[in-house]
């Protein structure tokens, strides 16, 4: 979540410092605002639709060379990698230890805990309460 908030701050900052792309049909300042809005909606409600909108906004920003900051570009590309195909939009993952075994446990769209693609049929929050997670 800290990474998303850091990315949001960077995106808002881009709204004031971005340059025009070579293609005059895309306004980078407006694109940065769309990107920031899509990120906030995705943070508030991580559905597949908000994930797709956020992903599209990132792709538009990158495709139109709206940022000159290498760290922001790297962060946006990493965010695209994490989003994947948005099948697990709003995905929150933690490393949990049970019986001395560390596993990545994620919250799926249905609110249940998942290990890989396997639905544990336990609410994510309850799984975290019962486990040692970081």
mmCIF file with all atom_site columns, C-alpha atoms in Angstrom:
data_model
loop_
_atom_site.group_PDB
_atom_site.id
_atom_site.type_symbol
_atom_site.label_atom_id
_atom_site.label_alt_id
_atom_site.label_comp_id
_atom_site.label_asym_id
_atom_site.label_entity_id
_atom_site.label_seq_id
_atom_site.pdbx_PDB_ins_code
_atom_site.Cartn_x
_atom_site.Cartn_y
_atom_site.Cartn_z
_atom_site.occupancy
_atom_site.B_iso_or_equiv
_atom_site.pdbx_formal_charge
_atom_site.auth_seq_id
_atom_site.auth_comp_id
_atom_site.auth_asym_id
_atom_site.auth_atom_id
_atom_site.pdbx_PDB_model_num
ATOM 1   C CA . UNK A 1 1   ? 0.000   0.000   0.000   1.00 0.00 ? 1   UNK A CA 1
ATOM 2   C CA . UNK A 1 2   ? 2.927   2.346   0.704   1.00 0.00 ? 2   UNK A CA 1
ATOM 3   C CA . UNK A 1 3   ? 4.171   1.748   -2.832  1.00 0.00 ? 3   UNK A CA 1
ATOM 4   C CA . UNK A 1 4   ? 0.778   2.706   -4.264  1.00 0.00 ? 4   UNK A CA 1
ATOM 5   C CA . UNK A 1 5   ? 0.661   5.868   -2.182  1.00 0.00 ? 5   UNK A CA 1
ATOM 6   C CA . UNK A 1 6   ? 4.221   6.753   -3.233  1.00 0.00 ? 6   UNK A CA 1
ATOM 7   C CA . UNK A 1 7   ? 3.241   6.177   -6.841  1.00 0.00 ? 7   UNK A CA 1
ATOM 8   C CA . UNK A 1 8   ? 0.155   8.385   -6.385  1.00 0.00 ? 8   UNK A CA 1
ATOM 9   C CA . UNK A 1 9   ? 2.295   11.241  -5.074  1.00 0.00 ? 9   UNK A CA 1
ATOM 10  C CA . UNK A 1 10  ? 4.692   10.841  -8.001  1.00 0.00 ? 10  UNK A CA 1
ATOM 11  C CA . UNK A 1 11  ? 1.815   10.873  -10.462 1.00 0.00 ? 11  UNK A CA 1
ATOM 12  C CA . UNK A 1 12  ? 0.361   14.045  -8.956  1.00 0.00 ? 12  UNK A CA 1
ATOM 13  C CA . UNK A 1 13  ? 3.792   15.639  -9.170  1.00 0.00 ? 13  UNK A CA 1
ATOM 14  C CA . UNK A 1 14  ? 3.991   14.655  -12.825 1.00 0.00 ? 14  UNK A CA 1
ATOM 15  C CA . UNK A 1 15  ? 0.883   16.692  -13.499 1.00 0.00 ? 15  UNK A CA 1
ATOM 16  C CA . UNK A 1 16  ? 2.978   19.772  -12.865 1.00 0.00 ? 16  UNK A CA 1
ATOM 17  C CA . UNK A 1 17  ? 6.242   18.694  -14.463 1.00 0.00 ? 17  UNK A CA 1
ATOM 18  C CA . UNK A 1 18  ? 5.375   16.505  -17.429 1.00 0.00 ? 18  UNK A CA 1
ATOM 19  C CA . UNK A 1 19  ? 6.151   17.487  -20.956 1.00 0.00 ? 19  UNK A CA 1
ATOM 20  C CA . UNK A 1 20  ? 4.146   17.234  -24.150 1.00 0.00 ? 20  UNK A CA 1
ATOM 21  C CA . UNK A 1 21  ? 4.712   14.122  -26.186 1.00 0.00 ? 21  UNK A CA 1
ATOM 22  C CA . UNK A 1 22  ? 5.658   14.259  -29.840 1.00 0.00 ? 22  UNK A CA 1
ATOM 23  C CA . UNK A 1 23  ? 2.043   13.412  -30.663 1.00 0.00 ? 23  UNK A CA 1
ATOM 24  C CA . UNK A 1 24  ? 0.100   16.638  -30.023 1.00 0.00 ? 24  UNK A CA 1
ATOM 25  C CA . UNK A 1 25  ? -3.174  14.696  -29.820 1.00 0.00 ? 25  UNK A CA 1
ATOM 26  C CA . UNK A 1 26  ? -2.305  13.415  -26.325 1.00 0.00 ? 26  UNK A CA 1
ATOM 27  C CA . UNK A 1 27  ? -2.162  15.950  -23.510 1.00 0.00 ? 27  UNK A CA 1
ATOM 28  C CA . UNK A 1 28  ? 0.254   14.600  -20.911 1.00 0.00 ? 28  UNK A CA 1
ATOM 29  C CA . UNK A 1 29  ? -1.039  16.899  -18.177 1.00 0.00 ? 29  UNK A CA 1
ATOM 30  C CA . UNK A 1 30  ? -4.576  15.597  -18.704 1.00 0.00 ? 30  UNK A CA 1
ATOM 31  C CA . UNK A 1 31  ? -3.198  12.063  -18.964 1.00 0.00 ? 31  UNK A CA 1
ATOM 32  C CA . UNK A 1 32  ? -1.452  12.456  -15.596 1.00 0.00 ? 32  UNK A CA 1
ATOM 33  C CA . UNK A 1 33  ? -4.719  13.550  -14.015 1.00 0.00 ? 33  UNK A CA 1
ATOM 34  C CA . UNK A 1 34  ? -6.531  10.561  -15.540 1.00 0.00 ? 34  UNK A CA 1
ATOM 35  C CA . UNK A 1 35  ? -3.751  8.305   -14.237 1.00 0.00 ? 35  UNK A CA 1
ATOM 36  C CA . UNK A 1 36  ? -3.958  9.756   -10.722 1.00 0.00 ? 36  UNK A CA 1
ATOM 37  C CA . UNK A 1 37  ? -7.755  9.462   -10.717 1.00 0.00 ? 37  UNK A CA 1
ATOM 38  C CA . UNK A 1 38  ? -7.585  5.854   -11.955 1.00 0.00 ? 38  UNK A CA 1
ATOM 39  C CA . UNK A 1 39  ? -5.066  5.008   -9.226  1.00 0.00 ? 39  UNK A CA 1
ATOM 40  C CA . UNK A 1 40  ? -7.254  6.498   -6.500  1.00 0.00 ? 40  UNK A CA 1
ATOM 41  C CA . UNK A 1 41  ? -10.317 4.616   -7.758  1.00 0.00 ? 41  UNK A CA 1
ATOM 42  C CA . UNK A 1 42  ? -8.294  1.406   -7.885  1.00 0.00 ? 42  UNK A CA 1
ATOM 43  C CA . UNK A 1 43  ? -7.051  1.917   -4.307  1.00 0.00 ? 43  UNK A CA 1
ATOM 44  C CA . UNK A 1 44  ? -10.585 2.647   -3.091  1.00 0.00 ? 44  UNK A CA 1
ATOM 45  C CA . UNK A 1 45  ? -12.222 -0.255  -4.933  1.00 0.00 ? 45  UNK A CA 1
ATOM 46  C CA . UNK A 1 46  ? -9.886  -2.849  -6.426  1.00 0.00 ? 46  UNK A CA 1
ATOM 47  C CA . UNK A 1 47  ? -12.207 -4.431  -8.965  1.00 0.00 ? 47  UNK A CA 1
ATOM 48  C CA . UNK A 1 48  ? -11.304 -5.771  -12.379 1.00 0.00 ? 48  UNK A CA 1
ATOM 49  C CA . UNK A 1 49  ? -12.882 -2.683  -13.992 1.00 0.00 ? 49  UNK A CA 1
ATOM 50  C CA . UNK A 1 50  ? -10.861 -0.212  -11.900 1.00 0.00 ? 50  UNK A CA 1
ATOM 51  C CA . UNK A 1 51  ? -7.725  -2.292  -12.453 1.00 0.00 ? 51  UNK A CA 1
ATOM 52  C CA . UNK A 1 52  ? -8.273  -2.218  -16.235 1.00 0.00 ? 52  UNK A CA 1
ATOM 53  C CA . UNK A 1 53  ? -8.824  1.561   -16.173 1.00 0.00 ? 53  UNK A CA 1
ATOM 54  C CA . UNK A 1 54  ? -5.684  2.089   -14.101 1.00 0.00 ? 54  UNK A CA 1
ATOM 55  C CA . UNK A 1 55  ? -3.656  -0.200  -16.357 1.00 0.00 ? 55  UNK A CA 1
ATOM 56  C CA . UNK A 1 56  ? -4.887  1.635   -19.484 1.00 0.00 ? 56  UNK A CA 1
ATOM 57  C CA . UNK A 1 57  ? -3.960  4.998   -17.948 1.00 0.00 ? 57  UNK A CA 1
ATOM 58  C CA . UNK A 1 58  ? -0.450  3.740   -17.145 1.00 0.00 ? 58  UNK A CA 1
ATOM 59  C CA . UNK A 1 59  ? -0.009  2.353   -20.660 1.00 0.00 ? 59  UNK A CA 1
ATOM 60  C CA . UNK A 1 60  ? -1.147  5.657   -22.218 1.00 0.00 ? 60  UNK A CA 1
ATOM 61  C CA . UNK A 1 61  ? 1.261   7.640   -20.087 1.00 0.00 ? 61  UNK A CA 1
ATOM 62  C CA . UNK A 1 62  ? 4.173   5.377   -20.957 1.00 0.00 ? 62  UNK A CA 1
ATOM 63  C CA . UNK A 1 63  ? 3.280   5.158   -24.662 1.00 0.00 ? 63  UNK A CA 1
ATOM 64  C CA . UNK A 1 64  ? 3.185   8.936   -24.981 1.00 0.00 ? 64  UNK A CA 1
ATOM 65  C CA . UNK A 1 65  ? 6.481   9.542   -23.170 1.00 0.00 ? 65  UNK A CA 1
ATOM 66  C CA . UNK A 1 66  ? 4.853   11.775  -20.593 1.00 0.00 ? 66  UNK A CA 1
ATOM 67  C CA . UNK A 1 67  ? 7.490   11.322  -17.914 1.00 0.00 ? 67  UNK A CA 1
ATOM 68  C CA . UNK A 1 68  ? 11.152  12.112  -18.097 1.00 0.00 ? 68  UNK A CA 1
ATOM 69  C CA . UNK A 1 69  ? 11.843  10.747  -14.617 1.00 0.00 ? 69  UNK A CA 1
ATOM 70  C CA . UNK A 1 70  ? 13.456  7.309   -14.885 1.00 0.00 ? 70  UNK A CA 1
ATOM 71  C CA . UNK A 1 71  ? 12.314  6.262   -11.385 1.00 0.00 ? 71  UNK A CA 1
ATOM 72  C CA . UNK A 1 72  ? 8.666   7.030   -12.180 1.00 0.00 ? 72  UNK A CA 1
ATOM 73  C CA . UNK A 1 73  ? 8.894   5.160   -15.490 1.00 0.00 ? 73  UNK A CA 1
ATOM 74  C CA . UNK A 1 74  ? 10.434  2.198   -13.672 1.00 0.00 ? 74  UNK A CA 1
ATOM 75  C CA . UNK A 1 75  ? 7.685   2.354   -11.032 1.00 0.00 ? 75  UNK A CA 1
ATOM 76  C CA . UNK A 1 76  ? 4.936   2.464   -13.662 1.00 0.00 ? 76  UNK A CA 1
ATOM 77  C CA . UNK A 1 77  ? 6.414   -0.504  -15.524 1.00 0.00 ? 77  UNK A CA 1
ATOM 78  C CA . UNK A 1 78  ? 6.657   -2.445  -12.264 1.00 0.00 ? 78  UNK A CA 1
ATOM 79  C CA . UNK A 1 79  ? 3.050   -1.549  -11.493 1.00 0.00 ? 79  UNK A CA 1
ATOM 80  C CA . UNK A 1 80  ? 1.995   -2.946  -14.892 1.00 0.00 ? 80  UNK A CA 1
ATOM 81  C CA . UNK A 1 81  ? 3.861   -6.154  -14.110 1.00 0.00 ? 81  UNK A CA 1
ATOM 82  C CA . UNK A 1 82  ? 2.145   -6.465  -10.734 1.00 0.00 ? 82  UNK A CA 1
ATOM 83  C CA . UNK A 1 83  ? -1.304  -5.754  -12.198 1.00 0.00 ? 83  UNK A CA 1
ATOM 84  C CA . UNK A 1 84  ? -0.848  -8.455  -14.814 1.00 0.00 ? 84  UNK A CA 1
ATOM 85  C CA . UNK A 1 85  ? -4.104  -9.132  -16.616 1.00 0.00 ? 85  UNK A CA 1
ATOM 86  C CA . UNK A 1 86  ? -6.203  -7.757  -13.716 1.00 0.00 ? 86  UNK A CA 1
ATOM 87  C CA . UNK A 1 87  ? -7.794  -11.103 -12.939 1.00 0.00 ? 87  UNK A CA 1
ATOM 88  C CA . UNK A 1 88  ? -6.938  -10.521 -9.281  1.00 0.00 ? 88  UNK A CA 1
ATOM 89  C CA . UNK A 1 89  ? -7.614  -6.796  -9.156  1.00 0.00 ? 89  UNK A CA 1
ATOM 90  C CA . UNK A 1 90  ? -7.195  -5.299  -5.744  1.00 0.00 ? 90  UNK A CA 1
ATOM 91  C CA . UNK A 1 91  ? -4.851  -8.098  -4.912  1.00 0.00 ? 91  UNK A CA 1
ATOM 92  C CA . UNK A 1 92  ? -3.198  -7.878  -1.549  1.00 0.00 ? 92  UNK A CA 1
ATOM 93  C CA . UNK A 1 93  ? -0.531  -10.459 -0.835  1.00 0.00 ? 93  UNK A CA 1
ATOM 94  C CA . UNK A 1 94  ? 1.378   -11.283 2.308   1.00 0.00 ? 94  UNK A CA 1
ATOM 95  C CA . UNK A 1 95  ? 3.995   -13.851 3.199   1.00 0.00 ? 95  UNK A CA 1
ATOM 96  C CA . UNK A 1 96  ? 2.482   -16.043 5.905   1.00 0.00 ? 96  UNK A CA 1
ATOM 97  C CA . UNK A 1 97  ? 4.168   -18.710 8.005   1.00 0.00 ? 97  UNK A CA 1
ATOM 98  C CA . UNK A 1 98  ? 2.199   -21.755 9.087   1.00 0.00 ? 98  UNK A CA 1
ATOM 99  C CA . UNK A 1 99  ? 3.868   -24.916 10.413  1.00 0.00 ? 99  UNK A CA 1
ATOM 100 C CA . UNK A 1 100 ? 7.267   -23.352 9.629   1.00 0.00 ? 100 UNK A CA 1
ATOM 101 C CA . UNK A 1 101 ? 6.344   -23.046 5.930   1.00 0.00 ? 101 UNK A CA 1
ATOM 102 C CA . UNK A 1 102 ? 6.360   -19.611 4.258   1.00 0.00 ? 102 UNK A CA 1
ATOM 103 C CA . UNK A 1 103 ? 3.752   -19.096 1.538   1.00 0.00 ? 103 UNK A CA 1
ATOM 104 C CA . UNK A 1 104 ? 2.463   -16.101 -0.365  1.00 0.00 ? 104 UNK A CA 1
ATOM 105 C CA . UNK A 1 105 ? -1.209  -15.700 0.523   1.00 0.00 ? 105 UNK A CA 1
ATOM 106 C CA . UNK A 1 106 ? -3.321  -13.251 -1.478  1.00 0.00 ? 106 UNK A CA 1
ATOM 107 C CA . UNK A 1 107 ? -6.759  -11.704 -1.058  1.00 0.00 ? 107 UNK A CA 1
ATOM 108 C CA . UNK A 1 108 ? -8.911  -12.509 -4.067  1.00 0.00 ? 108 UNK A CA 1
ATOM 109 C CA . UNK A 1 109 ? -11.774 -10.409 -5.426  1.00 0.00 ? 109 UNK A CA 1
ATOM 110 C CA . UNK A 1 110 ? -14.231 -12.567 -3.489  1.00 0.00 ? 110 UNK A CA 1
ATOM 111 C CA . UNK A 1 111 ? -12.449 -11.651 -0.231  1.00 0.00 ? 111 UNK A CA 1
ATOM 112 C CA . UNK A 1 112 ? -11.088 -15.138 0.361   1.00 0.00 ? 112 UNK A CA 1
ATOM 113 C CA . UNK A 1 113 ? -7.470  -16.128 0.932   1.00 0.00 ? 113 UNK A CA 1
ATOM 114 C CA . UNK A 1 114 ? -5.684  -17.666 -2.054  1.00 0.00 ? 114 UNK A CA 1
ATOM 115 C CA . UNK A 1 115 ? -2.425  -19.568 -2.319  1.00 0.00 ? 115 UNK A CA 1
ATOM 116 C CA . UNK A 1 116 ? -1.536  -19.485 -5.981  1.00 0.00 ? 116 UNK A CA 1
ATOM 117 C CA . UNK A 1 117 ? -4.814  -20.063 -7.839  1.00 0.00 ? 117 UNK A CA 1
ATOM 118 C CA . UNK A 1 118 ? -6.292  -22.170 -5.027  1.00 0.00 ? 118 UNK A CA 1
ATOM 119 C CA . UNK A 1 119 ? -9.170  -20.556 -3.106  1.00 0.00 ? 119 UNK A CA 1
ATOM 120 C CA . UNK A 1 120 ? -8.767  -21.541 0.544   1.00 0.00 ? 120 UNK A CA 1
ATOM 121 C CA . UNK A 1 121 ? -12.434 -20.700 1.145   1.00 0.00 ? 121 UNK A CA 1
ATOM 122 C CA . UNK A 1 122 ? -11.437 -18.723 4.252   1.00 0.00 ? 122 UNK A CA 1
ATOM 123 C CA . UNK A 1 123 ? -11.857 -14.947 4.449   1.00 0.00 ? 123 UNK A CA 1
ATOM 124 C CA . UNK A 1 124 ? -8.459  -13.341 3.905   1.00 0.00 ? 124 UNK A CA 1
ATOM 125 C CA . UNK A 1 125 ? -8.661  -11.251 7.090   1.00 0.00 ? 125 UNK A CA 1
ATOM 126 C CA . UNK A 1 126 ? -9.412  -14.358 9.169   1.00 0.00 ? 126 UNK A CA 1
ATOM 127 C CA . UNK A 1 127 ? -6.508  -16.255 7.590   1.00 0.00 ? 127 UNK A CA 1
ATOM 128 C CA . UNK A 1 128 ? -4.178  -13.376 8.464   1.00 0.00 ? 128 UNK A CA 1
ATOM 129 C CA . UNK A 1 129 ? -5.470  -13.338 12.052  1.00 0.00 ? 129 UNK A CA 1
ATOM 130 C CA . UNK A 1 130 ? -4.688  -17.032 12.446  1.00 0.00 ? 130 UNK A CA 1
ATOM 131 C CA . UNK A 1 131 ? -1.276  -16.878 10.756  1.00 0.00 ? 131 UNK A CA 1
ATOM 132 C CA . UNK A 1 132 ? 2.062   -15.186 11.217  1.00 0.00 ? 132 UNK A CA 1
ATOM 133 C CA . UNK A 1 133 ? 2.065   -12.815 8.215   1.00 0.00 ? 133 UNK A CA 1
ATOM 134 C CA . UNK A 1 134 ? 4.299   -9.988  7.080   1.00 0.00 ? 134 UNK A CA 1
#
